[in-house]
């Protein structure tokens, strides 16, 4: 115990101890009749009592104490007198011996066996042990026979304010929404005091705030922490340190105190609108960018966090609403401008769009602070790209007679450079489609000529691919398919179906003789003229046949 506290206790309690001794036993010893103090005795104990003792018992004599008190933490140069035991059977002849047993007897508490005075030999701590149960007995000093039955009594350790309040669960952490009204509940803290809560004010606690004003307050008796200032803005300050004090003795001077720290974090509410960093954004894009590709990104910054910072983007007006679109990136919270339709520098080379960013989630408590949106302007410039040549037709169909002369022109393809600074075009034939090199093309004007004779009866169609290439940039090329149809001419004579012989069916229909074919394919079908040789020719024919048969027979005989 601190020296000053010991002196204070001495100044306070010594007169009381003296008074107690002076007033003894009226204050700390309550007279008790015999039936109150005597426990039930065994028959043996009754027989051992003298007749004189029996008479005394019948006279309702007995112990004259009930309980005693000793001040905790008290120490001095001498043992502390706790109280005195006395029986009305003591004639003062010093033949009575007082015996003490029980909690701490002989070590903490010592009795003078002649006078019955009980002294505390050690400094006591109520928080360690609040009371001691002991047993007292008076016996004959010479024979050690009991003069009275043993009886229990209690020595209570009287509390002093020697323990400060403690916040066993601290330090604390709590949250409260920003912009909360004054008086909004934040959290509750609790302190404990080891002193006696039913004796005096040693454990009566009062709470106060030492640090954290003017933002927070604490209720003195419940230790509930509340907001004390409205419109606390998380974006300005997110975390506060509050120091709470608990003081015993009802908060009065001289009481002991303890403190704890409460870290209070403001949680976010949607009280800020998204805001573009610029009012005007410039983008440039090549005209040959693919549909769906991103042109650029914009971002509307929101001072809020989490769900409260999510924004959606829209194009609300402009001359390219059908050409461009804007989508939201859920990770970066950016607006991504993408192409919806192909661009053509030669048709339109600039666009102006107005975009809007708005919060996805709106807190109805702060809707009056709106609108929770912002707008900006986009200027998109389309740059000319070096585009490949463009043919005048996606496909070509040419026709040529099979008897066309070598180097004759059978058709022409045309192409142009769509770029502003037009380049000359060179034409060529993809030889993988003309392995026999039957055609040529003029590299300057795209005229296709015949390189080898054609035969419709061998091949009616020829499919080739023409390549157009910019002279200025040979990497810019285009391809177009060309189908060439070979037209028929009458360049084949009729032929008998069965070689040099003709056959007629005996039941063949009149006028339906099919003994001649023609490889040509005139548009209106074939018209043949048939005639027989003269009679002389027939005789000569049969004569030759007979001669031939004679020669064959003669050769067989040989």
Coordinates of C-alpha atoms in Angstrom, one line a residue:
X1 CA 0.0 0.0 0.0
X2 CA 1.3 3.5 -0.8
X3 CA 2.6 5.4 2.1
X4 CA 0.2 8.2 1.7
X5 CA -2.8 5.9 1.6
X6 CA -1.6 4.2 4.8
X7 CA -1.3 7.5 6.6
X8 CA -4.8 8.4 5.4
X9 CA -6.2 5.1 6.6
X10 CA -4.5 5.5 10.0
X11 CA -5.9 9.0 10.4
X12 CA -9.4 7.7 9.5
X13 CA -9.6 4.4 11.2
X14 CA -7.4 4.7 14.4
X15 CA -10.1 6.7 16.2
X16 CA -12.7 4.1 15.2
X17 CA -10.6 1.3 16.5
X18 CA -10.1 3.1 19.7
X19 CA -13.8 3.8 19.8
X20 CA -14.5 0.2 19.1
X21 CA -12.3 -0.9 21.9
X22 CA -13.8 1.6 24.2
X23 CA -17.3 0.6 23.2
X24 CA -16.5 -3.0 23.3
X25 CA -18.5 -5.2 23.1
X26 CA -21.6 -3.2 22.3
X27 CA -20.6 -2.5 18.7
X28 CA -18.9 -5.7 17.4
X29 CA -20.2 -8.2 20.0
X30 CA -23.9 -8.8 20.1
X31 CA -25.0 -10.6 23.3
X32 CA -26.5 -13.9 22.6
X33 CA -28.6 -16.1 24.8
X34 CA -27.6 -19.7 25.4
X35 CA -30.0 -21.2 22.9
X36 CA -28.5 -19.0 20.1
X37 CA -24.9 -20.0 20.5
X38 CA -24.9 -23.6 21.7
X39 CA -24.9 -26.2 19.0
X40 CA -26.3 -29.7 19.9
X41 CA -24.1 -31.6 22.2
X42 CA -23.3 -35.2 22.4
X43 CA -24.5 -37.1 25.4
X44 CA -20.9 -37.6 26.4
X45 CA -20.3 -33.9 26.4
X46 CA -23.3 -33.4 28.6
X47 CA -22.2 -36.0 31.2
X48 CA -18.8 -34.4 31.4
X49 CA -20.3 -31.0 32.4
X50 CA -20.4 -30.3 36.2
X51 CA -23.6 -29.7 37.9
X52 CA -22.5 -26.1 38.4
X53 CA -22.1 -25.8 34.7
X54 CA -25.5 -27.3 34.1
X55 CA -27.0 -24.7 36.4
X56 CA -25.1 -22.0 34.6
X57 CA -26.4 -23.2 31.3
X58 CA -29.9 -23.2 32.6
X59 CA -29.3 -19.5 33.5
X60 CA -28.8 -18.8 29.8
X61 CA -25.3 -17.7 30.1
X62 CA -23.1 -17.9 26.9
X63 CA -20.8 -16.1 24.5
X64 CA -21.4 -12.4 24.0
X65 CA -20.2 -11.9 20.4
X66 CA -21.7 -12.4 17.0
X67 CA -19.2 -11.3 14.4
X68 CA -16.2 -9.1 14.1
X69 CA -14.6 -6.9 11.5
X70 CA -11.0 -6.1 10.5
X71 CA -10.0 -3.4 8.1
X72 CA -8.2 -4.8 5.0
X73 CA -4.7 -3.6 4.1
X74 CA -4.3 -2.2 7.5
X75 CA -0.8 -2.5 9.1
X76 CA 1.0 -0.9 11.9
X77 CA 3.8 -1.4 14.3
X78 CA 1.7 -3.8 16.4
X79 CA -0.8 -6.5 15.5
X80 CA -4.3 -5.3 15.0
X81 CA -6.8 -5.9 17.7
X82 CA -9.8 -7.5 16.0
X83 CA -12.0 -8.0 19.1
X84 CA -12.3 -9.8 22.4
X85 CA -13.9 -13.1 23.3
X86 CA -15.7 -13.2 26.7
X87 CA -18.0 -15.6 28.4
X88 CA -20.2 -14.7 31.4
X89 CA -18.9 -17.7 33.1
X90 CA -15.5 -16.0 33.4
X91 CA -15.3 -14.8 37.1
X92 CA -12.0 -13.1 36.4
X93 CA -10.0 -15.7 38.3
X94 CA -7.8 -16.5 35.3
X95 CA -8.9 -20.1 35.4
X96 CA -10.5 -19.9 32.0
X97 CA -8.5 -20.5 28.9
X98 CA -9.8 -19.3 25.5
X99 CA -9.1 -21.5 22.5
X100 CA -9.4 -20.3 18.8
X101 CA -9.6 -22.7 15.7
X102 CA -10.7 -22.4 12.1
X103 CA -9.7 -20.3 9.1
X104 CA -6.3 -18.7 9.8
X105 CA -6.3 -19.5 13.5
X106 CA -2.8 -19.4 14.8
X107 CA -1.3 -17.9 11.7
X108 CA -3.5 -15.0 10.6
X109 CA -5.5 -14.6 13.8
X110 CA -4.0 -15.2 17.3
X111 CA -5.9 -15.2 20.6
X112 CA -4.7 -14.2 24.0
X113 CA -5.9 -17.3 25.9
X114 CA -6.3 -15.3 29.1
X115 CA -8.0 -12.2 28.0
X116 CA -9.7 -13.5 24.8
X117 CA -8.3 -10.7 22.7
X118 CA -7.9 -11.6 19.0
X119 CA -5.3 -9.9 17.0
X120 CA -4.7 -10.0 13.2
X121 CA -1.0 -10.7 12.6
X122 CA -1.0 -10.1 8.8
X123 CA -2.2 -7.5 6.4
X124 CA -5.5 -8.8 4.9
X125 CA -6.9 -8.4 1.4
X126 CA -10.7 -8.6 1.1
X127 CA -10.4 -9.3 -2.6
X128 CA -8.4 -12.4 -1.8
X129 CA -10.7 -13.6 1.1
X130 CA -13.6 -11.6 2.4
X131 CA -14.4 -13.4 5.6
X132 CA -13.0 -16.1 7.9
X133 CA -15.0 -18.6 9.9
X134 CA -13.5 -19.5 13.3
X135 CA -14.5 -21.5 16.3
X136 CA -14.1 -20.3 19.9
X137 CA -14.2 -22.3 23.1
X138 CA -13.6 -21.6 26.8
X139 CA -12.1 -24.4 28.8
X140 CA -10.8 -24.9 32.3
X141 CA -7.2 -23.9 32.3
X142 CA -6.2 -26.7 34.7
X143 CA -8.4 -29.6 33.5
X144 CA -9.0 -28.5 29.9
X145 CA -12.6 -29.3 30.3
X146 CA -15.0 -27.2 28.3
X147 CA -16.9 -24.6 30.2
X148 CA -19.0 -23.8 27.2
X149 CA -19.6 -25.7 24.0
X150 CA -17.6 -24.5 21.0
X151 CA -19.3 -21.9 18.9
X152 CA -18.6 -20.4 15.4
X153 CA -18.2 -16.8 14.6
X154 CA -17.1 -14.8 11.6
X155 CA -14.4 -12.2 11.1
X156 CA -15.3 -10.1 8.0
X157 CA -12.6 -8.2 6.2
X158 CA -13.9 -4.7 5.8
X159 CA -13.3 -3.2 2.4
X160 CA -11.3 -0.1 1.6
X161 CA -10.9 1.5 -1.9
X162 CA -7.7 -0.2 -2.9
X163 CA -8.6 -1.4 -6.4
X164 CA -8.9 0.8 -9.5
X165 CA -11.6 0.1 -12.1
X166 CA -10.4 -2.1 -15.0
X167 CA -11.6 -2.5 -18.6
X168 CA -10.9 -6.2 -19.0
X169 CA -12.2 -6.3 -22.6
X170 CA -10.4 -3.3 -23.9
X171 CA -9.1 -1.8 -26.1
X172 CA -12.4 -1.6 -28.1
X173 CA -13.2 -1.2 -31.7
X174 CA -16.5 0.1 -33.0
X175 CA -18.1 1.4 -36.2
X176 CA -20.8 3.9 -36.9
X177 CA -22.1 5.3 -40.3
X178 CA -20.8 8.6 -41.3
X179 CA -23.3 11.5 -41.3
X180 CA -25.2 9.9 -38.3
X181 CA -27.5 12.1 -36.3
X182 CA -26.4 13.3 -32.8
X183 CA -27.1 10.6 -30.2
X184 CA -26.6 7.6 -32.5
X185 CA -25.5 4.6 -30.5
X186 CA -21.9 3.5 -31.2
X187 CA -21.0 0.9 -28.6
X188 CA -20.9 0.2 -24.9
X189 CA -17.8 -0.4 -22.7
X190 CA -17.7 -2.1 -19.3
X191 CA -15.3 -1.6 -16.4
X192 CA -15.1 -3.8 -13.3
X193 CA -13.9 -2.9 -9.8
X194 CA -12.7 -5.6 -7.4
X195 CA -13.8 -3.6 -4.3
X196 CA -16.9 -4.4 -2.3
X197 CA -20.0 -3.3 -4.3
X198 CA -22.3 -3.3 -1.3
X199 CA -20.1 -1.4 1.1
X200 CA -19.6 2.3 0.5
X201 CA -18.8 3.7 -2.9
X202 CA -15.6 1.9 -3.5
X203 CA -17.1 0.0 -6.5
X204 CA -19.6 2.7 -7.7
X205 CA -18.3 3.7 -11.1
X206 CA -18.9 6.8 -13.1
X207 CA -17.7 7.1 -16.8
X208 CA -16.4 10.1 -18.6
X209 CA -14.7 10.9 -21.9
X210 CA -11.2 12.1 -21.7
X211 CA -10.4 12.2 -25.5
X212 CA -12.7 12.2 -28.4
X213 CA -14.8 15.4 -27.9
X214 CA -16.6 17.0 -29.5
X215 CA -17.4 14.1 -31.8
X216 CA -18.5 11.5 -29.2
X217 CA -20.0 11.4 -25.7
X218 CA -20.4 8.7 -23.0
X219 CA -23.3 8.1 -20.7
X220 CA -21.9 8.4 -17.1
X221 CA -23.6 5.4 -15.6
X222 CA -24.2 3.0 -18.5
X223 CA -21.0 3.7 -20.4
X224 CA -22.9 3.8 -23.7
X225 CA -20.9 5.8 -26.3
X226 CA -22.9 8.0 -28.7
X227 CA -22.2 10.4 -31.5
X228 CA -22.1 14.0 -30.3
X229 CA -21.6 15.8 -33.6
X230 CA -23.6 15.4 -36.7
X231 CA -22.3 15.4 -40.3
X232 CA -19.1 13.6 -39.5
X233 CA -17.7 12.9 -43.0
X234 CA -15.7 9.7 -43.6
X235 CA -14.1 11.2 -46.6
X236 CA -12.6 14.0 -44.4
X237 CA -11.7 11.7 -41.4
X238 CA -12.3 8.0 -41.2
X239 CA -11.0 7.0 -37.8
X240 CA -11.3 8.5 -34.3
X241 CA -9.6 7.5 -31.0
X242 CA -11.8 7.9 -27.9
X243 CA -10.4 7.6 -24.4
X244 CA -13.0 6.6 -21.7
X245 CA -12.3 6.9 -18.0
X246 CA -14.1 4.9 -15.2
X247 CA -13.8 6.4 -11.7
X248 CA -15.0 4.8 -8.5
X249 CA -16.3 6.5 -5.4
X250 CA -19.1 7.7 -7.6
X251 CA -16.7 9.9 -9.4
X252 CA -15.8 12.0 -6.4
X253 CA -12.4 13.3 -5.5
X254 CA -10.1 10.6 -4.1
X255 CA -11.6 7.9 -6.2
X256 CA -9.4 5.5 -8.2
X257 CA -9.7 5.4 -12.0
X258 CA -8.9 3.4 -15.1
X259 CA -9.0 4.1 -18.8
X260 CA -9.5 2.3 -22.0
X261 CA -9.3 3.2 -25.7
X262 CA -12.1 2.9 -28.2
X263 CA -11.2 3.1 -31.9
X264 CA -14.2 4.2 -33.8
X265 CA -14.3 3.9 -37.6
X266 CA -16.8 5.7 -39.7
X267 CA -18.5 3.4 -42.3
X268 CA -19.3 4.7 -45.7
X269 CA -22.7 5.9 -46.9
X270 CA -23.5 7.1 -50.4
X271 CA -23.2 10.8 -49.9
X272 CA -21.0 11.7 -52.9
X273 CA -21.8 11.7 -56.6
X274 CA -19.4 10.4 -59.3
X275 CA -17.3 13.2 -60.9
X276 CA -15.5 13.2 -64.2
X277 CA -11.9 14.5 -63.9
X278 CA -12.4 16.4 -67.2
X279 CA -15.4 18.0 -68.9
X280 CA -14.1 17.2 -72.3
X281 CA -12.2 14.0 -73.5
X282 CA -10.5 13.6 -76.9
X283 CA -10.0 10.3 -78.6
X284 CA -8.6 9.4 -82.1
X285 CA -9.2 6.1 -83.8
X286 CA -8.2 4.5 -87.1
X287 CA -11.1 3.9 -89.5
X288 CA -10.2 0.2 -89.9
X289 CA -10.6 -0.7 -86.2
X290 CA -12.7 -3.8 -85.8
X291 CA -16.3 -3.6 -84.5
X292 CA -16.4 -4.4 -80.7
X293 CA -12.8 -3.0 -80.1
X294 CA -12.3 -0.5 -77.3
X295 CA -11.6 3.0 -78.4
X296 CA -10.8 4.5 -75.0
X297 CA -11.7 4.7 -71.3
X298 CA -13.1 7.4 -69.0
X299 CA -13.6 7.4 -65.3
X300 CA -15.9 9.3 -63.0
X301 CA -14.3 9.3 -59.6
X302 CA -16.4 8.7 -56.5
X303 CA -15.2 9.5 -53.0
X304 CA -17.3 6.8 -51.6
X305 CA -16.2 3.1 -51.5
X306 CA -17.6 -0.3 -52.2
X307 CA -21.2 -0.5 -53.5
X308 CA -21.6 3.2 -52.9
X309 CA -18.9 4.0 -55.5
X310 CA -20.3 1.9 -58.3
X311 CA -21.2 3.8 -61.4
X312 CA -22.9 3.0 -64.7
X313 CA -22.2 4.9 -67.9
X314 CA -24.5 5.9 -70.8
X315 CA -24.3 7.9 -74.0
X316 CA -27.2 10.3 -73.7
X317 CA -26.8 12.4 -76.9
X318 CA -24.6 13.0 -79.9
X319 CA -24.1 12.3 -83.6
X320 CA -22.7 8.8 -83.1
X321 CA -25.1 7.1 -80.7
X322 CA -25.6 4.3 -83.2
X323 CA -21.9 4.1 -84.0
X324 CA -20.5 3.9 -80.5
X325 CA -21.4 2.4 -77.1
X326 CA -20.1 2.7 -73.5
X327 CA -20.0 -0.1 -71.0
X328 CA -19.0 -0.2 -67.3
X329 CA -15.9 -2.1 -66.1
X330 CA -17.0 -3.6 -62.7
X331 CA -13.4 -3.9 -61.5
X332 CA -12.0 -0.5 -62.4
X333 CA -15.3 1.4 -62.4
X334 CA -14.3 2.9 -65.8
X335 CA -16.5 3.5 -68.8
X336 CA -15.2 1.7 -71.9
X337 CA -16.1 3.3 -75.3
X338 CA -16.4 0.6 -78.0
X339 CA -17.2 0.6 -81.7
X340 CA -20.7 -0.7 -82.7
X341 CA -20.5 -0.2 -86.5
X342 CA -17.6 0.1 -89.0
X343 CA -16.0 3.5 -89.5
X344 CA -15.3 5.2 -92.8
X345 CA -12.9 8.1 -92.8
X346 CA -14.0 9.2 -96.3
X347 CA -17.6 9.4 -95.2
X348 CA -17.3 11.0 -91.7
X349 CA -14.1 11.7 -89.7
X350 CA -15.3 13.1 -86.4
X351 CA -18.1 12.5 -83.8
X352 CA -19.3 14.4 -80.6
X353 CA -20.9 12.4 -77.8
X354 CA -22.3 13.4 -74.4
X355 CA -21.9 10.7 -71.7
X356 CA -23.3 10.4 -68.2
X357 CA -22.0 8.6 -65.1
X358 CA -24.5 7.8 -62.4
X359 CA -24.4 5.9 -59.1
X360 CA -25.9 2.4 -59.3
X361 CA -27.1 2.4 -55.6
X362 CA -28.7 5.5 -54.1
X363 CA -29.1 5.9 -50.3
X364 CA -32.7 7.3 -49.8
X365 CA -31.5 9.2 -46.8
X366 CA -29.3 11.4 -48.9
X367 CA -31.3 11.6 -52.1
X368 CA -31.9 15.3 -51.4
X369 CA -28.2 15.8 -51.8
X370 CA -28.4 14.6 -55.5
X371 CA -28.3 14.3 -58.4
X372 CA -25.8 11.5 -58.0
X373 CA -24.5 11.8 -61.6
X374 CA -22.2 13.8 -63.8
X375 CA -21.7 14.4 -67.5
X376 CA -18.8 14.9 -69.9
X377 CA -18.3 15.4 -73.6
X378 CA -16.4 13.0 -75.9
X379 CA -14.7 14.2 -79.2
X380 CA -13.8 11.2 -81.4
X381 CA -11.6 11.9 -84.4
X382 CA -11.5 9.2 -87.1
X383 CA -8.1 8.9 -88.7
X384 CA -7.5 7.7 -92.3
X385 CA -6.2 4.1 -92.5
X386 CA -4.2 2.7 -95.4
X387 CA -7.0 0.4 -96.7
X388 CA -6.5 -2.3 -99.3
X389 CA -7.8 -1.8 -102.9
X390 CA -11.5 -2.2 -103.4
X391 CA -12.8 -4.0 -106.6
X392 CA -15.7 -2.6 -108.4
X393 CA -17.5 -5.9 -108.0
X394 CA -17.3 -8.7 -105.3
X395 CA -17.2 -11.3 -108.1
X396 CA -16.8 -11.3 -111.9
X397 CA -18.3 -13.5 -114.7
X398 CA -16.6 -13.5 -118.1
X399 CA -17.6 -15.4 -121.3
X400 CA -15.3 -16.3 -124.2
X401 CA -15.7 -18.4 -127.4
X402 CA -13.6 -21.5 -127.6
X403 CA -12.1 -20.4 -130.9
X404 CA -11.0 -17.0 -129.5
X405 CA -7.6 -15.9 -130.7
X406 CA -4.5 -15.9 -128.5
X407 CA -4.0 -12.6 -126.7
X408 CA -7.6 -11.5 -127.3
X409 CA -9.2 -9.6 -124.4
X410 CA -11.9 -11.7 -122.8
X411 CA -12.8 -9.2 -119.9
X412 CA -11.6 -6.6 -117.4
X413 CA -11.5 -6.1 -113.6
X414 CA -11.2 -2.7 -111.9
X415 CA -10.2 -1.6 -108.4
X416 CA -9.4 1.6 -106.6
X417 CA -7.6 2.8 -103.5
X418 CA -10.3 4.2 -101.0
X419 CA -7.7 6.2 -99.1
X420 CA -7.6 10.0 -99.4
X421 CA -4.1 9.9 -100.9
X422 CA -5.0 7.4 -103.6
X423 CA -2.3 4.9 -104.7
X424 CA -2.0 3.3 -108.2
X425 CA -3.1 -0.3 -108.4
X426 CA -1.3 -3.3 -109.9
X427 CA -3.1 -6.4 -111.0
X428 CA -1.9 -10.0 -111.2
X429 CA -3.3 -13.5 -111.4
X430 CA -3.0 -15.9 -108.5
X431 CA -1.2 -18.7 -110.4
X432 CA -2.4 -21.3 -107.9
X433 CA -5.7 -20.9 -109.5
X434 CA -4.3 -21.0 -113.1
X435 CA -1.7 -23.7 -113.1
X436 CA -1.8 -24.1 -116.9
X437 CA -1.4 -20.4 -117.4
X438 CA -4.2 -20.1 -119.8
X439 CA -4.8 -16.4 -119.0
X440 CA -2.9 -13.2 -118.6
X441 CA -3.8 -9.9 -117.1
X442 CA -2.6 -6.3 -117.8
X443 CA -1.0 -5.2 -114.6
X444 CA -2.1 -1.6 -115.1
X445 CA -5.7 -1.7 -116.4
X446 CA -6.8 -5.2 -115.3
X447 CA -7.7 -6.5 -118.8
X448 CA -7.6 -10.3 -119.0
X449 CA -6.4 -11.9 -122.2
X450 CA -6.2 -15.5 -123.6
X451 CA -2.8 -17.1 -123.3
X452 CA -3.5 -20.6 -124.7
X453 CA -6.3 -22.0 -127.0
X454 CA -9.6 -23.0 -125.3
X455 CA -11.6 -26.1 -125.9
X456 CA -15.1 -26.1 -124.5
X457 CA -15.4 -29.9 -125.0
X458 CA -12.4 -30.3 -122.6
X459 CA -13.3 -27.7 -120.0
X460 CA -16.3 -25.4 -120.0
X461 CA -15.4 -23.3 -116.9
X462 CA -12.2 -21.7 -115.6
X463 CA -12.1 -20.2 -112.1
X464 CA -9.2 -17.9 -111.4
X465 CA -8.4 -15.3 -108.6
X466 CA -7.2 -11.8 -109.5
X467 CA -5.0 -9.9 -107.0
X468 CA -5.0 -6.1 -106.7
X469 CA -2.0 -4.5 -104.9
X470 CA -1.2 -0.9 -104.0
X471 CA 2.0 0.3 -105.6
X472 CA 2.7 2.6 -102.7
X473 CA 2.2 -0.1 -100.1
X474 CA 2.5 -3.7 -101.5
X475 CA 1.2 -5.1 -98.2
X476 CA -2.2 -3.7 -99.0
X477 CA -3.8 -6.3 -101.3
X478 CA -7.3 -7.5 -102.2
X479 CA -8.5 -10.6 -104.0
X480 CA -11.5 -11.2 -106.2
X481 CA -12.8 -14.5 -107.8
X482 CA -13.3 -14.5 -111.6
X483 CA -15.4 -17.2 -113.4
X484 CA -14.7 -17.6 -117.1
X485 CA -17.3 -19.5 -119.2
X486 CA -16.1 -21.0 -122.5
X487 CA -18.8 -20.7 -125.2
X488 CA -19.3 -23.3 -127.9
X489 CA -18.5 -23.1 -131.6
X490 CA -19.3 -25.7 -134.3
X491 CA -15.8 -27.2 -134.5
X492 CA -16.7 -30.9 -134.4
X493 CA -18.1 -33.1 -137.3
X494 CA -20.9 -35.7 -136.5
X495 CA -19.7 -39.2 -135.7
X496 CA -21.4 -42.6 -135.9
X497 CA -22.3 -44.0 -132.5
X498 CA -20.7 -47.4 -133.3
X499 CA -17.7 -46.5 -135.3
X500 CA -18.1 -47.1 -139.1
X501 CA -21.2 -49.3 -138.8
X502 CA -24.8 -48.3 -138.3
X503 CA -27.5 -50.5 -136.9
X504 CA -31.3 -50.3 -137.1
X505 CA -33.6 -52.1 -134.8
X506 CA -36.2 -54.2 -136.5
X507 CA -38.9 -52.6 -134.4
X508 CA -37.5 -49.1 -134.5
X509 CA -39.9 -46.3 -135.0
X510 CA -40.0 -44.4 -138.2
X511 CA -37.9 -41.2 -138.0
X512 CA -36.3 -42.2 -134.7
X513 CA -32.8 -43.2 -135.8
X514 CA -30.0 -42.3 -133.3
X515 CA -26.9 -43.4 -135.0
X516 CA -24.9 -40.1 -135.1
X517 CA -23.5 -37.9 -132.3
X518 CA -21.8 -34.4 -132.3
X519 CA -19.5 -33.1 -129.5
X520 CA -20.6 -29.5 -130.0
X521 CA -23.4 -28.0 -128.0
X522 CA -25.4 -25.6 -130.1
X523 CA -28.1 -23.6 -128.2
X524 CA -31.0 -24.9 -130.4
X525 CA -29.9 -28.6 -130.6
X526 CA -28.4 -30.7 -133.4
X527 CA -29.8 -30.9 -137.0
X528 CA -28.2 -33.8 -139.1
X529 CA -28.7 -34.5 -142.9
X530 CA -28.5 -38.2 -143.8
X531 CA -28.0 -39.7 -147.4
X532 CA -26.9 -43.0 -148.9
X533 CA -24.1 -43.5 -151.5
X534 CA -24.9 -44.1 -155.2
X535 CA -25.7 -47.7 -156.5
X536 CA -22.2 -48.1 -158.1
X537 CA -20.6 -47.4 -154.8
X538 CA -22.7 -50.1 -153.1
X539 CA -21.7 -52.7 -155.7
X540 CA -18.1 -51.8 -155.3
X541 CA -18.5 -52.1 -151.6
X542 CA -20.0 -55.6 -151.7
X543 CA -17.3 -56.7 -154.2
X544 CA -14.6 -55.6 -151.9
X545 CA -16.2 -57.3 -148.9
X546 CA -16.5 -60.6 -150.9
X547 CA -12.9 -60.4 -151.9
X548 CA -11.9 -59.8 -148.3
X549 CA -13.8 -62.8 -147.0
X550 CA -12.2 -65.1 -149.8
X551 CA -8.8 -64.0 -148.7
X552 CA -9.5 -64.7 -145.1
X553 CA -10.9 -68.2 -145.9
X554 CA -7.9 -69.1 -148.1
X555 CA -5.5 -68.0 -145.3
X556 CA -7.2 -70.4 -143.0
X557 CA -6.9 -73.3 -145.5
X558 CA -3.2 -72.8 -145.7

